[in-house]
Short mmCIF file of C-alpha atoms in Angstrom, two decimals:
data_model
loop_
_atom_site.label_atom_id
_atom_site.label_comp_id
_atom_site.label_asym_id
_atom_site.label_seq_id
_atom_site.Cartn_x
_atom_site.Cartn_y
_atom_site.Cartn_z
CA UNK K 1 294.96 189.84 313.84
CA UNK K 2 294.22 188.17 310.51
CA UNK K 3 291.51 189.48 308.23
CA UNK K 4 288.40 187.37 307.75
CA UNK K 5 288.20 185.59 304.38
CA UNK K 6 284.73 184.19 304.79
CA UNK K 7 281.98 184.83 307.27
CA UNK K 8 278.54 183.25 307.19
CA UNK K 9 275.77 184.33 309.53
CA UNK K 10 272.71 182.11 309.93
CA UNK K 11 273.14 180.94 306.37
CA UNK K 12 270.20 178.84 305.22
CA UNK K 13 269.26 177.42 301.82
CA UNK K 14 265.94 176.07 300.58
CA UNK K 15 265.54 174.49 297.16
CA UNK K 16 261.98 173.89 296.03
CA UNK K 17 260.77 174.41 299.60
CA UNK K 18 263.11 171.74 300.98
CA UNK K 19 265.65 172.87 303.56
CA UNK K 20 269.18 171.97 302.43
CA UNK K 21 271.22 174.10 304.86
CA UNK K 22 270.20 175.52 308.25
CA UNK K 23 271.72 178.25 310.42
CA UNK K 24 275.31 177.97 309.33
CA UNK K 25 277.84 180.15 311.18
CA UNK K 26 281.41 179.91 309.95
CA UNK K 27 284.34 182.29 310.25
CA UNK K 28 287.47 181.52 308.25
CA UNK K 29 290.59 183.70 308.67
CA UNK K 30 292.59 184.75 305.64
CA UNK K 31 295.18 182.40 304.10
CA UNK K 32 293.80 179.31 305.74
CA UNK K 33 292.29 176.10 304.39
CA UNK K 34 288.87 175.03 305.57
CA UNK K 35 287.85 171.43 304.91
CA UNK K 36 284.10 170.85 304.79
CA UNK K 37 283.36 167.24 305.63
CA UNK K 38 280.19 165.24 305.86
CA UNK K 39 278.38 162.28 304.37
CA UNK K 40 276.71 162.46 300.95
CA UNK K 41 273.69 164.74 300.89
CA UNK K 42 274.77 166.75 303.93
CA UNK K 43 274.80 170.02 301.94
CA UNK K 44 278.54 170.43 301.33
CA UNK K 45 278.28 171.31 297.64
CA UNK K 46 275.30 173.57 298.31
CA UNK K 47 277.39 175.50 300.83
CA UNK K 48 280.03 176.26 298.19
CA UNK K 49 277.37 177.29 295.69
CA UNK K 50 275.75 179.54 298.25
CA UNK K 51 279.07 181.30 298.87
CA UNK K 52 279.72 182.25 295.23
CA UNK K 53 276.00 182.68 294.43
CA UNK K 54 276.01 179.92 291.84
CA UNK K 55 272.70 178.97 293.46
CA UNK K 56 271.22 182.03 291.73
CA UNK K 57 271.15 179.94 288.56
CA UNK K 58 269.04 177.25 290.26
CA UNK K 59 265.30 177.90 289.94
CA UNK K 60 263.13 177.96 293.11
CA UNK K 61 266.12 178.42 295.39
CA UNK K 62 265.97 180.69 298.47
CA UNK K 63 269.00 181.78 300.46
CA UNK K 64 268.68 183.40 303.89
CA UNK K 65 271.28 184.86 306.26
CA UNK K 66 274.52 186.57 305.32
CA UNK K 67 277.68 185.65 303.43
CA UNK K 68 280.62 188.04 303.67
CA UNK K 69 283.73 187.46 301.51
CA UNK K 70 286.67 189.71 302.38
CA UNK K 71 284.32 192.37 303.67
CA UNK K 72 282.01 192.14 300.65
CA UNK K 73 278.43 191.25 301.55
CA UNK K 74 277.76 188.68 298.80
CA UNK K 75 273.99 188.90 298.70
CA UNK K 76 273.81 192.67 298.55
CA UNK K 77 276.38 193.03 295.76
CA UNK K 78 276.51 192.11 292.10
CA UNK K 79 276.63 188.29 291.77
CA UNK K 80 279.12 188.51 288.90
CA UNK K 81 281.48 190.52 291.09
CA UNK K 82 281.12 187.92 293.87
CA UNK K 83 282.00 185.12 291.46
CA UNK K 84 285.07 187.00 290.20
CA UNK K 85 286.19 187.30 293.81
CA UNK K 86 285.94 183.53 294.23
CA UNK K 87 287.25 180.72 292.07
CA UNK K 88 285.66 177.31 291.81
CA UNK K 89 286.84 173.82 290.93
CA UNK K 90 284.25 171.09 290.41
CA UNK K 91 284.00 167.45 291.34
CA UNK K 92 284.33 166.16 287.79
CA UNK K 93 287.07 167.88 285.74
CA UNK K 94 285.29 170.18 283.29
CA UNK K 95 287.75 172.17 281.17
CA UNK K 96 285.90 173.87 278.29
CA UNK K 97 286.11 171.29 275.48
CA UNK K 98 285.82 173.93 272.74
CA UNK K 99 288.98 175.77 273.76
CA UNK K 100 292.69 175.00 273.84
CA UNK K 101 294.59 174.49 277.10
CA UNK K 102 295.83 178.08 276.85
CA UNK K 103 292.38 179.53 276.16
CA UNK K 104 290.84 177.63 279.05
CA UNK K 105 293.05 179.64 281.40
CA UNK K 106 292.98 182.85 279.37
CA UNK K 107 289.23 183.16 278.87
CA UNK K 108 288.44 184.26 282.43
CA UNK K 109 290.78 187.27 282.53
CA UNK K 110 289.97 188.04 278.88
CA UNK K 111 286.18 188.18 279.24
CA UNK K 112 286.43 190.01 282.54
CA UNK K 113 288.80 192.58 281.06
CA UNK K 114 291.57 191.98 283.60
CA UNK K 115 294.51 192.25 281.20
CA UNK K 116 295.78 195.03 278.95
CA UNK K 117 297.70 193.15 276.29
CA UNK K 118 298.83 189.78 275.03
CA UNK K 119 302.06 189.74 277.02
CA UNK K 120 300.31 190.36 280.29
CA UNK K 121 297.85 187.58 279.42
CA UNK K 122 300.69 185.18 278.56
CA UNK K 123 302.34 185.91 281.91
CA UNK K 124 299.09 185.42 283.79
CA UNK K 125 298.37 182.09 282.05
CA UNK K 126 301.87 180.90 282.84
CA UNK K 127 301.59 182.02 286.46
CA UNK K 128 298.25 180.22 286.90
CA UNK K 129 299.51 177.01 285.30
CA UNK K 130 302.63 177.11 287.49
CA UNK K 131 300.60 177.61 290.64
CA UNK K 132 298.42 174.64 289.61
CA UNK K 133 301.61 172.59 289.09
CA UNK K 134 300.76 171.92 285.47
CA UNK K 135 303.07 174.28 283.56
CA UNK K 136 305.94 171.84 283.02
CA UNK K 137 303.60 169.24 281.58
CA UNK K 138 301.77 171.51 279.12
CA UNK K 139 304.20 174.31 278.18
CA UNK K 140 304.98 172.61 274.86
CA UNK K 141 301.35 171.99 273.94
CA UNK K 142 299.31 174.97 275.01
CA UNK K 143 297.35 174.84 271.74
CA UNK K 144 296.14 171.26 272.30
CA UNK K 145 292.51 170.59 273.22
CA UNK K 146 292.06 169.63 276.89
CA UNK K 147 290.74 166.13 276.19
CA UNK K 148 294.31 165.13 275.35
CA UNK K 149 295.22 165.58 279.02
CA UNK K 150 294.69 162.91 281.66
CA UNK K 151 291.83 163.35 284.13
CA UNK K 152 294.17 164.58 286.86
CA UNK K 153 295.84 167.06 284.51
CA UNK K 154 292.43 168.29 283.42
CA UNK K 155 291.54 168.92 287.05
CA UNK K 156 294.75 170.94 287.55
CA UNK K 157 293.85 172.86 284.38
CA UNK K 158 290.52 173.71 286.02
CA UNK K 159 292.41 174.89 289.08
CA UNK K 160 294.58 177.11 286.86
CA UNK K 161 291.46 178.43 285.12
CA UNK K 162 290.03 179.47 288.48
CA UNK K 163 293.34 180.96 289.66
CA UNK K 164 293.73 183.10 286.54
CA UNK K 165 291.10 185.49 287.93
CA UNK K 166 293.32 185.93 290.99
CA UNK K 167 290.49 185.08 293.38
CA UNK K 168 290.65 185.85 297.09
CA UNK K 169 288.76 182.71 297.95
CA UNK K 170 288.99 179.35 296.24
CA UNK K 171 286.10 176.90 296.42
CA UNK K 172 286.82 173.27 295.63
CA UNK K 173 284.10 170.65 295.40
CA UNK K 174 285.77 167.26 296.03
CA UNK K 175 288.50 168.12 293.52
CA UNK K 176 290.35 164.85 294.00
CA UNK K 177 287.36 162.49 294.02
CA UNK K 178 287.85 161.62 290.35
CA UNK K 179 291.63 161.63 290.00
CA UNK K 180 294.40 159.13 290.74
CA UNK K 181 296.46 159.34 293.99
CA UNK K 182 299.52 160.93 292.36
CA UNK K 183 297.46 163.73 290.83
CA UNK K 184 295.52 164.07 294.09
CA UNK K 185 298.81 164.58 295.94
CA UNK K 186 299.89 167.21 293.41
CA UNK K 187 296.62 169.08 293.85
CA UNK K 188 296.96 168.97 297.64
CA UNK K 189 300.53 170.24 297.38
CA UNK K 190 299.41 173.04 295.07
CA UNK K 191 296.69 174.10 297.52
CA UNK K 192 299.05 174.10 300.49
CA UNK K 193 301.58 176.25 298.64
CA UNK K 194 298.84 178.64 297.50
CA UNK K 195 297.82 179.62 301.00
CA UNK K 196 301.45 179.86 302.05
CA UNK K 197 302.60 182.10 299.19
CA UNK K 198 299.52 183.96 297.95
CA UNK K 199 296.79 186.17 299.38
CA UNK K 200 294.29 183.37 299.05
CA UNK K 201 292.02 181.28 301.27
CA UNK K 202 290.52 177.92 300.41
CA UNK K 203 287.32 176.03 301.17
CA UNK K 204 287.64 172.41 300.29
CA UNK K 205 284.81 169.88 300.27
CA UNK K 206 285.73 166.28 300.93
CA UNK K 207 284.05 163.19 302.22
CA UNK K 208 287.23 161.54 303.37
CA UNK K 209 288.33 162.56 306.90
CA UNK K 210 291.96 161.64 306.15
CA UNK K 211 292.25 164.23 303.42
CA UNK K 212 290.61 166.84 305.63
CA UNK K 213 293.09 166.17 308.44
CA UNK K 214 296.05 166.14 306.08
CA UNK K 215 295.72 169.56 304.49
CA UNK K 216 293.27 171.74 306.39
CA UNK K 217 293.68 174.31 309.15
CA UNK K 218 289.98 174.38 309.99
CA UNK K 219 287.31 171.74 309.72
CA UNK K 220 283.56 172.08 309.38
CA UNK K 221 281.49 168.94 309.83
CA UNK K 222 278.07 169.04 308.18
CA UNK K 223 275.32 166.55 308.83
CA UNK K 224 271.85 166.72 307.25
CA UNK K 225 272.26 170.41 306.46
CA UNK K 226 273.44 171.43 309.90
CA UNK K 227 276.86 172.45 311.09
CA UNK K 228 277.63 169.89 313.78
CA UNK K 229 281.11 171.07 314.58
CA UNK K 230 283.49 173.79 313.41
CA UNK K 231 287.00 174.56 314.64
CA UNK K 232 290.73 174.08 314.28
CA UNK K 233 291.59 170.83 312.55
CA UNK K 234 294.05 169.75 315.22
CA UNK K 235 291.57 170.24 318.03
CA UNK K 236 288.79 168.39 316.25
CA UNK K 237 291.10 165.56 315.23
CA UNK K 238 292.30 165.04 318.79
CA UNK K 239 289.17 165.86 320.65
CA UNK K 240 285.89 166.03 318.76
CA UNK K 241 283.20 167.55 320.95
CA UNK K 242 280.27 165.92 319.28
CA UNK K 243 279.44 162.23 319.17
CA UNK K 244 278.51 162.41 315.45
CA UNK K 245 281.90 163.90 314.55
CA UNK K 246 283.66 161.19 316.53
CA UNK K 247 281.73 158.52 314.65
CA UNK K 248 282.33 160.18 311.26
CA UNK K 249 286.07 160.34 311.89
CA UNK K 250 286.05 156.64 312.70
CA UNK K 251 284.19 155.97 309.46
CA UNK K 252 280.92 154.91 311.09
CA UNK K 253 278.57 157.55 309.66
CA UNK U 1 273.13 117.63 270.31
CA UNK U 2 271.81 120.94 269.01
CA UNK U 3 271.84 123.81 271.45
CA UNK U 4 268.44 125.48 271.26
CA UNK U 5 269.78 128.81 272.51
CA UNK U 6 272.42 128.91 269.81
CA UNK U 7 269.89 128.15 267.09
CA UNK U 8 267.60 130.85 268.43
CA UNK U 9 270.44 133.36 268.43
CA UNK U 10 271.46 132.52 264.85
CA UNK U 11 267.85 132.78 263.70
CA UNK U 12 267.47 136.13 265.41
CA UNK U 13 270.59 137.53 263.76
CA UNK U 14 269.48 136.31 260.32
CA UNK U 15 265.98 137.76 260.69
CA UNK U 16 267.15 141.13 261.97
CA UNK U 17 269.76 141.51 259.23
CA UNK U 18 267.18 140.65 256.56
CA UNK U 19 264.79 143.23 257.98
CA UNK U 20 267.55 145.84 258.11
CA UNK U 21 268.35 145.21 254.44
CA UNK U 22 264.65 145.44 253.60
CA UNK U 23 264.48 148.79 255.36
CA UNK U 24 267.34 150.40 253.42
CA UNK U 25 266.50 148.77 250.09
CA UNK U 26 264.18 151.62 248.95
CA UNK U 27 266.99 154.16 249.43
CA UNK U 28 269.28 152.20 247.16
CA UNK U 29 266.46 151.75 244.70
CA UNK U 30 265.88 155.52 244.62
CA UNK U 31 269.55 156.31 244.14
CA UNK U 32 269.96 153.62 241.51
CA UNK U 33 266.91 154.58 239.45
CA UNK U 34 267.69 158.30 239.68
CA UNK U 35 271.21 157.62 238.41
CA UNK U 36 270.04 155.18 235.74
CA UNK U 37 267.40 157.46 234.28
CA UNK U 38 268.93 160.83 235.16
CA UNK U 39 272.41 160.44 233.69
CA UNK U 40 271.40 160.01 229.98
CA UNK U 41 269.50 163.34 229.64
CA UNK U 42 272.25 165.22 231.45
CA UNK U 43 274.91 163.66 229.20
CA UNK U 44 272.83 164.59 226.16
CA UNK U 45 272.45 168.22 227.24
CA UNK U 46 275.91 168.71 228.75
CA UNK U 47 276.61 171.62 231.10
CA UNK U 48 273.76 173.46 229.43
CA UNK U 49 271.41 171.33 231.53
CA UNK U 50 272.24 173.55 234.52
CA UNK U 51 271.89 176.88 232.70
CA UNK U 52 269.45 176.55 229.76
CA UNK U 53 265.68 176.98 229.88
CA UNK U 54 263.45 173.89 229.49
CA UNK U 55 262.64 172.70 225.99
CA UNK U 56 259.26 173.01 224.26
CA UNK U 57 257.15 169.81 224.31
CA UNK U 58 258.62 167.23 221.98
CA UNK U 59 261.81 169.11 221.20
CA UNK U 60 265.16 168.25 222.81
CA UNK U 61 266.37 168.40 226.44
CA UNK U 62 267.31 172.02 227.07
CA UNK U 63 267.98 172.63 230.78
CA UNK U 64 266.62 173.53 234.16
CA UNK U 65 268.52 176.80 234.72
CA UNK U 66 265.64 178.97 236.02
CA UNK U 67 264.39 176.21 238.34
CA UNK U 68 267.88 175.46 239.69
CA UNK U 69 268.58 179.12 240.43
CA UNK U 70 265.06 179.45 241.86
CA UNK U 71 265.67 176.51 244.20
CA UNK U 72 268.83 178.11 245.55
CA UNK U 73 267.28 181.54 245.86
CA UNK U 74 264.24 180.13 247.66
CA UNK U 75 266.36 178.06 250.04
CA UNK U 76 268.61 181.04 250.70
CA UNK U 77 265.87 183.61 251.30
CA UNK U 78 263.80 181.22 253.40
CA UNK U 79 266.92 180.48 255.48
CA UNK U 80 267.46 184.22 255.93
CA UNK U 81 263.97 184.42 257.42
CA UNK U 82 263.87 181.02 259.13
CA UNK U 83 267.37 180.49 260.53
CA UNK U 84 267.53 183.51 262.88
CA UNK U 85 264.00 182.86 264.13
CA UNK U 86 264.71 179.17 264.73
CA UNK U 87 267.99 179.91 266.45
CA UNK U 88 266.44 182.55 268.67
CA UNK U 89 263.45 180.46 269.67
CA UNK U 90 265.62 177.42 270.40
CA UNK U 91 267.98 179.51 272.50
CA UNK U 92 265.07 181.05 274.36
CA UNK U 93 263.37 177.77 275.13
CA UNK U 94 266.61 176.15 276.32
CA UNK U 95 267.73 179.11 278.44
CA UNK U 96 264.30 179.82 279.96
CA UNK U 97 262.71 176.36 280.10
CA UNK U 98 260.11 177.35 282.71
CA UNK U 99 258.89 180.47 280.96
CA UNK U 100 255.29 179.96 279.73
CA UNK U 101 256.14 181.50 276.36
CA UNK U 102 259.00 179.08 275.82
CA UNK U 103 256.81 176.15 276.85
CA UNK U 104 254.27 177.30 274.26
CA UNK U 105 256.95 177.70 271.61
CA UNK U 106 258.22 174.21 272.33
CA UNK U 107 254.80 172.55 272.05
CA UNK U 108 253.92 174.56 268.97
CA UNK U 109 257.14 173.76 267.16
CA UNK U 110 256.71 170.03 267.86
CA UNK U 111 253.16 170.25 266.49
CA UNK U 112 254.21 172.27 263.43
CA UNK U 113 256.82 169.62 262.66
CA UNK U 114 254.04 167.37 261.39
CA UNK U 115 251.84 169.97 259.70
CA UNK U 116 250.72 168.98 256.17
CA UNK U 117 252.84 171.15 253.91
CA UNK U 118 249.95 171.89 251.56
CA UNK U 119 248.25 173.75 254.44
CA UNK U 120 251.30 175.98 254.77
CA UNK U 121 250.97 176.75 251.06
CA UNK U 122 247.31 177.69 251.52
CA UNK U 123 248.08 179.84 254.54
CA UNK U 124 250.75 181.80 252.71
CA UNK U 125 248.44 182.10 249.70
CA UNK U 126 245.87 183.95 251.83
CA UNK U 127 248.42 185.92 253.88
CA UNK U 128 250.94 186.95 251.22
CA UNK U 129 249.86 186.10 247.69
CA UNK U 130 246.33 187.57 247.87
CA UNK U 131 247.34 190.91 249.45
CA UNK U 132 250.28 191.27 247.02
CA UNK U 133 248.05 190.34 244.12
CA UNK U 134 250.63 187.98 242.59
CA UNK U 135 252.82 184.93 243.07
CA UNK U 136 256.39 185.72 244.11
CA UNK U 137 259.68 184.32 245.33
CA UNK U 138 258.98 186.14 248.60
CA UNK U 139 255.71 184.25 249.13
CA UNK U 140 257.52 180.98 248.41
CA UNK U 141 260.29 181.73 250.85
CA UNK U 142 257.81 182.67 253.58
CA UNK U 143 256.10 179.31 253.05
CA UNK U 144 259.42 177.46 253.13
CA UNK U 145 260.53 179.40 256.23
CA UNK U 146 257.38 178.20 258.02
CA UNK U 147 258.27 174.63 257.02
CA UNK U 148 261.83 175.08 258.17
CA UNK U 149 261.40 176.80 261.53
CA UNK U 150 260.03 173.90 263.64
CA UNK U 151 262.52 171.55 262.05
CA UNK U 152 265.60 173.69 262.66
CA UNK U 153 264.34 174.79 266.09
CA UNK U 154 264.12 171.16 267.20
CA UNK U 155 267.59 170.43 265.87
CA UNK U 156 269.17 173.46 267.54
CA UNK U 157 267.33 172.83 270.81
CA UNK U 158 268.69 169.30 270.94
CA UNK U 159 272.19 170.49 270.14
CA UNK U 160 272.08 173.11 272.92
CA UNK U 161 270.55 170.70 275.41
CA UNK U 162 273.30 168.17 274.82
CA UNK U 163 275.85 170.57 276.33
CA UNK U 164 276.47 169.31 279.89
CA UNK U 165 275.35 171.73 282.61
CA UNK U 166 278.73 171.61 284.31
CA UNK U 167 280.34 173.79 281.59
CA UNK U 168 277.77 176.51 282.09
CA UNK U 169 278.34 176.35 285.85
CA UNK U 170 282.07 176.70 285.25
CA UNK U 171 281.36 179.74 283.09
CA UNK U 172 279.20 181.38 285.75
CA UNK U 173 281.78 180.59 288.42
CA UNK U 174 284.28 182.64 286.39
CA UNK U 175 282.02 185.66 286.64
CA UNK U 176 280.71 185.47 283.06
CA UNK U 177 277.42 187.13 282.21
CA UNK U 178 274.54 185.07 280.93
CA UNK U 179 275.20 186.26 277.36
CA UNK U 180 278.85 185.27 277.63
CA UNK U 181 277.95 181.83 279.00
CA UNK U 182 275.39 181.28 276.24
CA UNK U 183 277.58 182.36 273.33
CA UNK U 184 281.15 181.59 274.43
CA UNK U 185 280.25 178.26 276.03
CA UNK U 186 276.89 176.67 275.09
CA UNK U 187 276.67 177.82 271.48
CA UNK U 188 280.37 177.34 270.89
CA UNK U 189 280.35 173.78 272.24
CA UNK U 190 277.17 172.94 270.31
CA UNK U 191 278.20 174.71 267.08
CA UNK U 192 278.51 171.53 265.08
CA UNK U 193 274.99 170.44 266.00
CA UNK U 194 273.62 173.92 265.37
CA UNK U 195 275.26 174.18 261.96
CA UNK U 196 274.04 170.69 261.08
CA UNK U 197 270.52 171.79 262.02
CA UNK U 198 270.72 174.88 259.82
CA UNK U 199 272.10 172.93 256.87
CA UNK U 200 269.49 170.20 257.26
CA UNK U 201 266.81 172.88 257.26
CA UNK U 202 268.33 174.26 254.05
CA UNK U 203 268.40 170.76 252.55
CA UNK U 204 264.83 170.08 253.62
CA UNK U 205 263.40 173.14 251.88
CA UNK U 206 265.31 172.47 248.64
CA UNK U 207 263.13 169.38 248.31
CA UNK U 208 259.75 170.82 249.30
CA UNK U 209 257.01 170.96 246.66
CA UNK U 210 253.57 171.44 248.18
CA UNK U 211 254.19 174.80 249.95
CA UNK U 212 255.31 176.23 246.59
CA UNK U 213 252.38 175.02 244.44
CA UNK U 214 250.38 178.20 244.78
CA UNK U 215 252.94 180.65 246.08
CA UNK U 216 255.94 181.07 243.72
CA UNK U 217 254.42 180.99 240.24
CA UNK U 218 256.40 179.12 237.59
CA UNK U 219 259.15 181.21 236.07
CA UNK U 220 260.87 178.82 233.67
CA UNK U 221 261.53 181.05 230.68
CA UNK U 222 264.40 183.05 232.16
CA UNK U 223 266.60 183.09 235.24
CA UNK U 224 265.12 185.57 237.71
CA UNK U 225 266.64 186.90 240.91
CA UNK U 226 263.84 189.35 241.70
CA UNK U 227 262.41 188.52 245.13
CA UNK U 228 259.08 190.10 244.21
CA UNK U 229 258.89 188.38 240.81
CA UNK U 230 257.91 184.82 239.88
CA UNK U 231 260.31 182.04 240.73
CA UNK U 232 260.45 178.26 240.45
CA UNK U 233 262.00 175.22 242.06
CA UNK U 234 263.33 171.92 240.74
CA UNK U 235 260.79 169.93 242.71
CA UNK U 236 257.95 171.95 241.18
CA UNK U 237 259.37 171.39 237.70
CA UNK U 238 259.57 167.63 238.28
CA UNK U 239 256.00 167.63 239.61
CA UNK U 240 254.72 169.42 236.50
CA UNK U 241 256.81 167.71 233.83
CA UNK U 242 256.29 164.14 234.99
CA UNK U 243 252.52 164.57 234.64
CA UNK U 244 252.66 165.57 230.97
CA UNK U 245 252.52 163.10 228.06
CA UNK U 246 255.80 164.41 226.52
CA UNK U 247 258.73 161.96 226.53
CA UNK U 248 261.39 164.71 226.44
CA UNK U 249 259.84 166.44 229.48
CA UNK U 250 259.98 163.11 231.34
CA UNK U 251 263.69 162.96 230.57
CA UNK U 252 264.18 166.53 231.81
CA UNK U 253 262.36 165.56 235.02
CA UNK U 254 264.68 162.60 235.60
CA UNK U 255 267.74 164.74 234.99
CA UNK U 256 266.32 167.32 237.40
CA UNK U 257 265.76 164.56 239.98
CA UNK U 258 269.42 163.64 239.74
CA UNK U 259 270.46 167.27 240.24
CA UNK U 260 268.15 167.60 243.25
CA UNK U 261 269.46 164.39 244.80
CA UNK U 262 273.05 165.57 244.30
CA UNK U 263 272.30 168.92 245.96
CA UNK U 264 270.71 167.15 248.90
CA UNK U 265 273.55 164.68 249.32
CA UNK U 266 276.17 167.43 249.01
CA UNK U 267 274.57 169.50 251.75
CA UNK U 268 274.20 166.41 253.89
CA UNK U 269 277.86 165.45 253.52
CA UNK U 270 278.93 169.06 254.04
CA UNK U 271 277.09 169.19 257.33
CA UNK U 272 278.95 166.08 258.42
CA UNK U 273 282.41 167.36 257.63
CA UNK U 274 282.23 171.15 257.85
CA UNK U 275 282.99 171.64 261.52
CA UNK U 276 285.45 169.89 263.74
CA UNK U 277 283.87 167.77 266.39
CA UNK U 278 284.19 169.10 269.95
CA UNK U 279 285.29 166.16 272.11
CA UNK U 280 283.67 166.40 275.52
#
């Protein structure tokens, strides 16, 4: 029996009195990829931000229900601890522009006090960059500022930055929406190998059904803040239970 | 056949370039006349112009030593008071935009931006000079700090606000505390803008006259570093000397104007080149 990476119970989110998510119940086993699909404005990004409590930084935001990450009840623990347990990659690549490539990856473990000395930090940075499939391209120029990298490389740098904290759960908000197909393929390959080789689980937001089918084990389909369908990717691809899911997969919603 | 649209476009370009030239003409006139009338007295006095005391009426050029040192001391001490306060209030109003105090601070600092500087001088006269029983460098720097705070606060606020929200989110997602996000990310990304704001505040107060009229006294006979003693500034010296009938004092005032302009331009250029630009 696999451990549970993420469990949500009746998760609901209101921002400024408006209901963004309603009654979400998801259970994702460890070392699996969950693709969250849905049209724009269906609450996909909000779901990710509810999981790592980034919504705490949004004024007038109320979260109800429960979120449990690897046995840790997110909303009754320290939000900073929850965020260290999870890593996040954003829709638009956002490496810190004031730091070098190396420092972008090193700053997380450094500020969180995860490493003892320089050597350990060097090893961790290298490990993270390798896992993000970026090491070979940047090993000679770790001191360069990140704007010298292409958009796709910047996004892989952001992935490495998140990985450097050795998170149990990785949250990705349409990470390939702003990168070219070759870089998108590299990111997908990196994600697949992460769940196969590391103790890590992934939630992946996408609005393209093809990508969801290609790399995920589980699929959640959100529509207007509600979970329409959740289950194994193969089952949903072959036999969606809900009419809305069927239409979304055909590209009609 | 003449194309009406083309003629209109040409006319528009000509008119707007003429107006642009008209707008910057005064600046060139200032720089030119300050150079033209300021260089001769400085050449006549040599390096002594920066260190000597001013001459008696009708006798030679002397220098502006006490006023020059006073200007620097006043700008420095007022920055010591004003810069931390400006930085803190800007940080507060950007980080807690919905807090009633920060809303108040914001409105107040925008209003203070336009306050007549002579009023600041009067305020400090009643609050500092009268209780102390004398003019002092301290009173002058308090007055200049009040002039500087809204100015620098606005600058720093804008610099901090120009940092895209996504970097702060990335910081929080890495488990950073609010303090870490503010200092390692926001302030660090905006450091060029913040430093520019501080330097521009410094430059602004080196040129102020009215807040000093009845706060610093006029110590021109010797260089004084005592914060509780009298002080002076170049702008005050120009204001006084240009109103007298003495030709040699007029010359000193022009030389002083050139020194003041050079200080201002140096600080301005420094603020442009001091820090490396962070490319977003």
